[in-house]
CSV table of C-alpha atoms and ligand atoms in Angstrom, one decimal:
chain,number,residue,atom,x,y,z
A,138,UNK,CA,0.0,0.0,0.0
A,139,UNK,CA,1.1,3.5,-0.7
A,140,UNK,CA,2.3,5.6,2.0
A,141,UNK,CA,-0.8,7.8,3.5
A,142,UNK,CA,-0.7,11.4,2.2
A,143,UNK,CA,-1.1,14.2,5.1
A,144,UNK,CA,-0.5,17.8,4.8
A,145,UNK,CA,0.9,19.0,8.5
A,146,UNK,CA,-0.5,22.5,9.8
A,147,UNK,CA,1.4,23.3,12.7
A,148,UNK,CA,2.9,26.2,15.0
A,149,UNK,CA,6.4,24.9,15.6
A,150,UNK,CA,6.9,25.2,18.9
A,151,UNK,CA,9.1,22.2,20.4
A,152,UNK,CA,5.8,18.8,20.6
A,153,UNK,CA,5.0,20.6,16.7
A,154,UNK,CA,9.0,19.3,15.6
A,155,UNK,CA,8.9,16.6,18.0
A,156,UNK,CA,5.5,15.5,15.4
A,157,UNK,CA,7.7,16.5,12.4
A,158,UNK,CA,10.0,14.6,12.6
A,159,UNK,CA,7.6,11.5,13.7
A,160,UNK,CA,5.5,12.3,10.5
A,161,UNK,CA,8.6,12.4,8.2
A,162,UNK,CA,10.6,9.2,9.7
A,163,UNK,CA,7.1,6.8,9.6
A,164,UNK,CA,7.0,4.5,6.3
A,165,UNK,CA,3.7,4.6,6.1
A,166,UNK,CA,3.6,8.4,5.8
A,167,UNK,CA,4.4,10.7,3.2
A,168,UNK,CA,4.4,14.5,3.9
A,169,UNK,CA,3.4,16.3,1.3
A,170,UNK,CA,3.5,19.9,2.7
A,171,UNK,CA,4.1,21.7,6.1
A,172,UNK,CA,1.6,24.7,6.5
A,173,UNK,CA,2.3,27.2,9.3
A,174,UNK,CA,-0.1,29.1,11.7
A,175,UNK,CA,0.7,31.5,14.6
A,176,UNK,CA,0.4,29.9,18.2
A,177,UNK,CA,3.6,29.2,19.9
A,178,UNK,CA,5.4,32.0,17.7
A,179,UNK,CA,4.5,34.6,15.6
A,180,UNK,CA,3.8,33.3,12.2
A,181,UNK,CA,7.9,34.3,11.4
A,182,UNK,CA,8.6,32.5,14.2
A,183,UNK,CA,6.7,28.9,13.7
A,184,UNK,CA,7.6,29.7,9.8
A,185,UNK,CA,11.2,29.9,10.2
A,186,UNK,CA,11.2,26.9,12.7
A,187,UNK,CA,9.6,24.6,10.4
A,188,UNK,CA,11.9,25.8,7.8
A,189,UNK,CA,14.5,25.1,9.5
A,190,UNK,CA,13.1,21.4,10.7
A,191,UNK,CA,12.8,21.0,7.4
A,192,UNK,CA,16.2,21.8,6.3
A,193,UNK,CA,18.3,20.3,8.6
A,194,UNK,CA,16.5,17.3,8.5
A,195,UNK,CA,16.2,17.2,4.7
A,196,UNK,CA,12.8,16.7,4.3
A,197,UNK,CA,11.6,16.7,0.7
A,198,UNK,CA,8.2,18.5,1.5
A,199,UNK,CA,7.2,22.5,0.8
A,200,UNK,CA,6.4,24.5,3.6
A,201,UNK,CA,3.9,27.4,3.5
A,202,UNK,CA,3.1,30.4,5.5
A,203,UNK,CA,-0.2,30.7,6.9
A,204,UNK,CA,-2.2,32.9,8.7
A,205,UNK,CA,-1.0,35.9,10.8
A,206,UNK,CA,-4.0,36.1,12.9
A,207,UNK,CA,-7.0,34.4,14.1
A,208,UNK,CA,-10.3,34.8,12.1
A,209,UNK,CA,-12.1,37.0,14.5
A,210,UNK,CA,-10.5,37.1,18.3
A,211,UNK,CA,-7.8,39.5,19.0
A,212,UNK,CA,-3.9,38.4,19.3
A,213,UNK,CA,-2.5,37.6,22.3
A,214,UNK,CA,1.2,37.1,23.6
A,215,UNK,CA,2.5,33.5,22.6
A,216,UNK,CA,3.1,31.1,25.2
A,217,UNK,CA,7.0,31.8,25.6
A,218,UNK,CA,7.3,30.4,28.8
A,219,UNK,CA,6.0,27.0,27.3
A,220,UNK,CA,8.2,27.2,24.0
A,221,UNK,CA,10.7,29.1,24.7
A,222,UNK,CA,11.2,33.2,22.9
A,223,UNK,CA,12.1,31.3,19.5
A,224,UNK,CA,9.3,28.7,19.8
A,225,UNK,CA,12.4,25.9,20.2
A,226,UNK,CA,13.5,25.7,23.8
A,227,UNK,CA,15.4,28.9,23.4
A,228,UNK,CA,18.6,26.3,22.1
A,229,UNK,CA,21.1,27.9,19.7
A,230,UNK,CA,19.8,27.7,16.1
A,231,UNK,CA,21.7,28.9,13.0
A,232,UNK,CA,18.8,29.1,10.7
A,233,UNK,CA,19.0,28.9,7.3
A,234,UNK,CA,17.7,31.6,4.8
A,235,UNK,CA,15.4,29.0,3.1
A,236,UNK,CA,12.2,30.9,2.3
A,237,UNK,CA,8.5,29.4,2.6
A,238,UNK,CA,7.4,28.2,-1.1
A,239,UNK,CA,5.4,30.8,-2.8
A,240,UNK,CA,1.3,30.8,-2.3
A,241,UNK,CA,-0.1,30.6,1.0
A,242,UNK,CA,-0.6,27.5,3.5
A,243,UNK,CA,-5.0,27.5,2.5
A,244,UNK,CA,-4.6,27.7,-0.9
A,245,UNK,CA,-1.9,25.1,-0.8
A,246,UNK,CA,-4.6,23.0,1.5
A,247,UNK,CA,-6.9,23.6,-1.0
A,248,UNK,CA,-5.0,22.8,-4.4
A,249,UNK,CA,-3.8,19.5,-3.0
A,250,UNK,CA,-6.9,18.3,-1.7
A,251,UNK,CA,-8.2,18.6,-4.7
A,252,UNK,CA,-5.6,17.3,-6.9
A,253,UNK,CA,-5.9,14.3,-5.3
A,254,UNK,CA,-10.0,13.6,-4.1
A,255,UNK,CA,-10.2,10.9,-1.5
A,256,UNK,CA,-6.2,10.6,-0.7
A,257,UNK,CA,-5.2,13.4,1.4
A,258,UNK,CA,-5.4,13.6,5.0
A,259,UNK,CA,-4.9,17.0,7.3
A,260,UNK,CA,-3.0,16.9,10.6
A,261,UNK,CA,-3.8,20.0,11.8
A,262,UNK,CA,-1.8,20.9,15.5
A,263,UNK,CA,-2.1,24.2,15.7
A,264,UNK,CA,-5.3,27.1,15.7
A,265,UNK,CA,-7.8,26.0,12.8
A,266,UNK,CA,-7.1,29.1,11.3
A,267,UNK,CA,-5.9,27.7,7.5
A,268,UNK,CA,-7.9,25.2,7.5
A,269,UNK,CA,-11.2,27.4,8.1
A,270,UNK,CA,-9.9,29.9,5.5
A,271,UNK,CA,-9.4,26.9,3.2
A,272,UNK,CA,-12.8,25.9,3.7
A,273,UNK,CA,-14.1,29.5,2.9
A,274,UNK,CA,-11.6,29.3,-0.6
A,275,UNK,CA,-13.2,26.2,-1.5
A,276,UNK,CA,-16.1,24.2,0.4
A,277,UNK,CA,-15.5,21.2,-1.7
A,278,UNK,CA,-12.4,20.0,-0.1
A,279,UNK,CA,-14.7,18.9,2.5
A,280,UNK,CA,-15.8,16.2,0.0
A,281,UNK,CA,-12.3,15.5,-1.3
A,282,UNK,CA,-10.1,14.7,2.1
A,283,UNK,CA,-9.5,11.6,3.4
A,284,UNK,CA,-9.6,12.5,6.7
A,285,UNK,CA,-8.9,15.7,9.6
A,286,UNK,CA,-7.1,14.9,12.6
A,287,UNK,CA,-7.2,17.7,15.0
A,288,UNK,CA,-4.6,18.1,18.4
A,289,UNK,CA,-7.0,20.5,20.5
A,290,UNK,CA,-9.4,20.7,22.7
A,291,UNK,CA,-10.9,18.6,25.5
A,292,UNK,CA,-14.2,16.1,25.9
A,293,UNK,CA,-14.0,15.8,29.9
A,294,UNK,CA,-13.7,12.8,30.0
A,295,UNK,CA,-11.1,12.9,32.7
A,296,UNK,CA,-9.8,16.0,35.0
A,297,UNK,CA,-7.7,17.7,31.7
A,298,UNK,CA,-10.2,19.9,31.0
A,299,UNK,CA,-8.2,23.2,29.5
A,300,UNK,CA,-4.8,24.3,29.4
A,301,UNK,CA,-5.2,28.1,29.3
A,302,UNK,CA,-8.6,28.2,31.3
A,303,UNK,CA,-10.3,26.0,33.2
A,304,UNK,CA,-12.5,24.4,30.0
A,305,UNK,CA,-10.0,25.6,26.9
A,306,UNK,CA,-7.3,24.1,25.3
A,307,UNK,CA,-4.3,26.6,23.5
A,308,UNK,CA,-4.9,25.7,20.0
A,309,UNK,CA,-9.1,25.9,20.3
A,310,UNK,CA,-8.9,29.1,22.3
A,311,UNK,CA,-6.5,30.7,19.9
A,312,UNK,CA,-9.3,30.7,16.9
A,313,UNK,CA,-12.5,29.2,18.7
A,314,UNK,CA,-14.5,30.6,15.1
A,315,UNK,CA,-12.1,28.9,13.1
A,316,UNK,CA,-12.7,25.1,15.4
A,317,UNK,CA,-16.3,25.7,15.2
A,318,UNK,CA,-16.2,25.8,11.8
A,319,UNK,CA,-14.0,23.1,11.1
A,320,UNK,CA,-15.6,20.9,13.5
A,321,UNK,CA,-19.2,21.8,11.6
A,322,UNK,CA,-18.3,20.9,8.3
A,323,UNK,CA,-19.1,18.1,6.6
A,324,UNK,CA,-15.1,16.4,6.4
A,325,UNK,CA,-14.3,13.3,8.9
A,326,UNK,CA,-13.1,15.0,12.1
A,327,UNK,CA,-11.0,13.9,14.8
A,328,UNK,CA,-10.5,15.3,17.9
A,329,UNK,CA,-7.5,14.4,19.7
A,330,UNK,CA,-7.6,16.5,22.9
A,331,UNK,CA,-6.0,16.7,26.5
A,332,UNK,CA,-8.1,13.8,27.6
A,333,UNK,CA,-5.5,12.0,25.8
A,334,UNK,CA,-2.3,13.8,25.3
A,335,UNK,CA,-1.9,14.5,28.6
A,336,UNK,CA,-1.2,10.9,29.5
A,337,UNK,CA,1.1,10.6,26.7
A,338,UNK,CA,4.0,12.2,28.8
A,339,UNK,CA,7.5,11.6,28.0
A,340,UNK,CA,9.6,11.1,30.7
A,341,UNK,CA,13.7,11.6,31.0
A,342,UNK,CA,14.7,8.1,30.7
A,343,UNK,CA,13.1,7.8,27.3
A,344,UNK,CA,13.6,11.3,25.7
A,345,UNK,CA,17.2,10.1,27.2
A,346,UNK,CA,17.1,6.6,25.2
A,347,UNK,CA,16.0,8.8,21.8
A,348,UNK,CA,18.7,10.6,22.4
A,349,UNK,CA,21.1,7.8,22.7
A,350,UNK,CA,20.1,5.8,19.7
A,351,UNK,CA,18.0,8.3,16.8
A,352,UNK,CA,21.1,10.2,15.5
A,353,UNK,CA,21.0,13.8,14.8
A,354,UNK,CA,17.6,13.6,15.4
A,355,UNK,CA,17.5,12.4,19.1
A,356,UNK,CA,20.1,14.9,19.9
A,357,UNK,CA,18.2,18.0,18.9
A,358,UNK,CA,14.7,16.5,20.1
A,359,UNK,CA,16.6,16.5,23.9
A,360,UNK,CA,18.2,19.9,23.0
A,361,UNK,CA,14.8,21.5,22.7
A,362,UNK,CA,13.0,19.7,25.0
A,363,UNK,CA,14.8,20.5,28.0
A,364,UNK,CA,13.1,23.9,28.2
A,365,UNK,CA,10.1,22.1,27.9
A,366,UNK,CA,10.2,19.6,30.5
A,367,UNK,CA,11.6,22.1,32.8
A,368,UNK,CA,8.1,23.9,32.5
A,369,UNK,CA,5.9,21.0,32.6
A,370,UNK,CA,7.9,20.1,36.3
A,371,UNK,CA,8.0,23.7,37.4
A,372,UNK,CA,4.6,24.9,36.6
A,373,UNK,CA,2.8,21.9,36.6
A,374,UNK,CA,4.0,19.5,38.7
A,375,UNK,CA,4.6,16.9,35.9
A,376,UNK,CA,7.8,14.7,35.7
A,377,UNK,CA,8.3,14.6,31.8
A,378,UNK,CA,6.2,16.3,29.3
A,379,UNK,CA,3.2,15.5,27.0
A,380,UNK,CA,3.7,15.0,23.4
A,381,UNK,CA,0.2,16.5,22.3
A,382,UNK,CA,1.5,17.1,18.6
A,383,UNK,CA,2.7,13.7,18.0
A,384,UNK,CA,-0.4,11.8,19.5
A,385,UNK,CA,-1.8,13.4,16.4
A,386,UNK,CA,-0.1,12.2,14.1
A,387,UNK,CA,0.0,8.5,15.9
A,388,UNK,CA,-3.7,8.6,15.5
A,389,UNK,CA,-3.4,8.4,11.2
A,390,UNK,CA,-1.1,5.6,11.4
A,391,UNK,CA,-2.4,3.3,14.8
A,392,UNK,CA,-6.1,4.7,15.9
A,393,UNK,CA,-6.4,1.2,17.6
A,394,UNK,CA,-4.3,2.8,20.4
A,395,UNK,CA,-7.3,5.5,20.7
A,396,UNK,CA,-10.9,4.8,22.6
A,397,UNK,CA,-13.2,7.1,21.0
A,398,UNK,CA,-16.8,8.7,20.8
A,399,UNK,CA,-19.3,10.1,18.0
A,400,UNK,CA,-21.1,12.5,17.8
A,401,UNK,CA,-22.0,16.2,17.0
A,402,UNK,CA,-18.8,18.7,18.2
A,403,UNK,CA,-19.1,22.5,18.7
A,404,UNK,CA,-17.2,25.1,20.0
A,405,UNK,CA,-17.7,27.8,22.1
A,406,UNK,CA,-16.5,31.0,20.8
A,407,UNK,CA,-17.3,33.7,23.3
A,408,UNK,CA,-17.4,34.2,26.9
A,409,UNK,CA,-16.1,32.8,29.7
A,410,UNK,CA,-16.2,29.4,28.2
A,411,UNK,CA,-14.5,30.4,24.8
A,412,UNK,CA,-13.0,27.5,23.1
A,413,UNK,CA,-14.5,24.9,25.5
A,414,UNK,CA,-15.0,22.2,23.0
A,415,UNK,CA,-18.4,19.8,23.3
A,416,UNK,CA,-19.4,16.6,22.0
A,417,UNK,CA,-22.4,15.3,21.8
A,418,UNK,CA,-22.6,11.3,21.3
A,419,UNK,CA,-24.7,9.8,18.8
A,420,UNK,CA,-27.2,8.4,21.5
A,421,UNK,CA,-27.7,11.4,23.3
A,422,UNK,CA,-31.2,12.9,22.7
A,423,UNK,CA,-31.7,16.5,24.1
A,424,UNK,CA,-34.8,19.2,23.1
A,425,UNK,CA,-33.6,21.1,20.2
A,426,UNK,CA,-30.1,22.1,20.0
A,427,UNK,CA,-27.0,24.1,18.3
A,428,UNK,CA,-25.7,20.2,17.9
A,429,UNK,CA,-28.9,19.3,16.0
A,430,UNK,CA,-28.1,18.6,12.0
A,431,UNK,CA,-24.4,18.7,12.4
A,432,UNK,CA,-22.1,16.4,11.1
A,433,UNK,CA,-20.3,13.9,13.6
A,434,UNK,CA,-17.0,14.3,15.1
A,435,UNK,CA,-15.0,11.0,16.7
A,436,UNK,CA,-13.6,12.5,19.3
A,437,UNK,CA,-10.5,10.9,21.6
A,438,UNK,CA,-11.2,9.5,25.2
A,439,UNK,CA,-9.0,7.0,25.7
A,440,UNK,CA,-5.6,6.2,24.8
A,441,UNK,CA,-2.8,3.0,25.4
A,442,UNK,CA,-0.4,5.5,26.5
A,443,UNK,CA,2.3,3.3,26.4
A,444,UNK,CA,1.5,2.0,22.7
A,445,UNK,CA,1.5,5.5,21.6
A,446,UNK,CA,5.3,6.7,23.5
A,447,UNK,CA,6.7,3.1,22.7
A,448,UNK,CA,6.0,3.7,19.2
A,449,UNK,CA,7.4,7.2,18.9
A,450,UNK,CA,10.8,6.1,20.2
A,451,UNK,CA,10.1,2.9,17.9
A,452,UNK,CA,9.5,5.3,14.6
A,453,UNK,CA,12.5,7.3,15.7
A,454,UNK,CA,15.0,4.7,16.3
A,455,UNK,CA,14.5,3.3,13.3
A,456,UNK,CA,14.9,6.4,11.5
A,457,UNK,CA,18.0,6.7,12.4
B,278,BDR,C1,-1.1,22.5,22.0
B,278,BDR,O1,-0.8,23.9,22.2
B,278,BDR,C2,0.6,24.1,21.8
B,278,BDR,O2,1.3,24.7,22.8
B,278,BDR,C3,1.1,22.7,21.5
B,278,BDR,O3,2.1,22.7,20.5
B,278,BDR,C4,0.0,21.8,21.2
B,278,BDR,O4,-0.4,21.9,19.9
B,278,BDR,C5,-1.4,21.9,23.4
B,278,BDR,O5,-2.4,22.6,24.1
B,279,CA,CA1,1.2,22.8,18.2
């Protein structure tokens, strides 16, 4: 079987490359374009850093620039204290003067959808932005993708309810107007939220194994993950860090290690609940509803946390 086309939209930021390089080391994927949002970096900042990813890796794949802004909420600070001020862990980059490819990341989303109906898949691990203004370009890719995989959010179905308020995730908050619209159109969705990524968490014996054994790769994934780890200890009392991005992209190429629900998924875009994401499954029956006539979401509740961190070191060993 061919190797499963995805385009990766992303906001590199250090779990974004540690997905990168997952995506571009596993057989069974073939990256056919990086598109770039703002979130943990400017959009020159996340740009630059998957140029850079890119390059030094030598990954035969175009990356775009994408949006500069959310659709309709105002920009905020990125989370430098999470990624570092250059989005990598703060680590000592000489960055190469490689420029983004020409266009811009929707209408590359677009194009290639529809180039190839039925056979590309979208990992999207960053705000919804692109994608949203890809669906406004053309609503038809929503016919033509394989599938949407979405890192964001949060179902409650355990205590991980929100990262940057007490019922939002980073990426959903960021561009709530953009999730709601992606998560209403009619395109398979997945959610892959904190309910599982933040039992995915990488702890130091294992980033230390990667390092040991995947090459150039291992080295730089513990180079820009220290900063990382040292704010997932210090300001939230985990040992290790979660690899959001990367659970993902583990989702297109092993959903078996994910326990899921159905069902209609909208978000909240204003308030004190913005970007709180909610799914309603298939069985439910309420009185009349903003989830009536939507299309359904499979959403992430469970996850073999182990299956998914054994096979990251697995992909990246053997990459080597
Ligand atoms: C998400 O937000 C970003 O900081 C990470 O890269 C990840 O995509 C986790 O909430
Ligand atoms: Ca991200």
């Amino acid at each position: 079987m061919s190797p499963r086309k995805i385009i990766f939209d992303t906001d590199p930021g250090i779990d974004d490359a540690m997905a990168i390089l997952f995506a571009h080391l596993h057989p069974d994927l073939d990256l056919v374009g990086i598109t770039t949002v703002l979130g943990n970096g400017s959009i020159d900042t996340t740009t630059r850093n998957a140029l850079y990813i890119r390059d030094r890796f030598a990954i035969d794949t175009p990356v775009l620039r994408g949006a500069a802004s959310a659709l309709l909420v105002p920009d905020e600070e990125p989370p430098t204290f999470v990624h570092g001020d250059d989005g990598l862990g703060n680590v000592k980059i000489d960055h190469t003067d490689s420029d983004p490819a020409p266009g811009s990341a929707a209408q590359f989303i677009v194009d290639t959808v529809m180039a190839s109906p039925g056979e590309v898949s979208i990992v999207a691990v960053g705000r919804l932005t692109n994608l949203a203004i890809a669906l406004d370009i053309e609503p038809r890719i929503a016919d033509a993708v394989a599938e949407v995989i979405v890192m964001g959010g949060a179902l409650g179905s355990n205590e991980y309810t929100g990262n940057v308020t007490p019922v939002a995730e980073a990426n959903i908050y960021g561009d709530p107007h953009a999730a709601d619209m992606v998560f209403t159109a009619a395109w398979p969705t997945v959610l892959v939220g904190l309910d599982v990524t933040m039992t995915c968490v990488m702890r130091r014996p294992q980033m230390q194994r990667i390092r040991g054994q995947s090459g150039d790769a291992g080295e730089f994934l513990w180079d820009i993950t220290r900063f990382y780890e040292n704010y997932y200890r210090e300001r939230r009392g985990v040992l290790g860090f979660p690899v959001h991005d990367s659970c993902a992209v583990i989702y297109a190429v092993a959903p078996e290690l994910f326990g899921t629900v159905t069902g209609a998924l909208r978000v909240v875009a204003e308030g004190i609940s913005r970007g709180q994401t909610i799914l309603v499954p298939a069985e439910r029956t309420f009185p009349p509803s903003a989830w009536d006539d939507q299309p359904h979401s499979i959403g992430c509740i469970g996850v073999d946390s182990d299956g998914v961190l054994a096979l990251y070191e697995d992909i990246l060993r053997r990459g080597a």
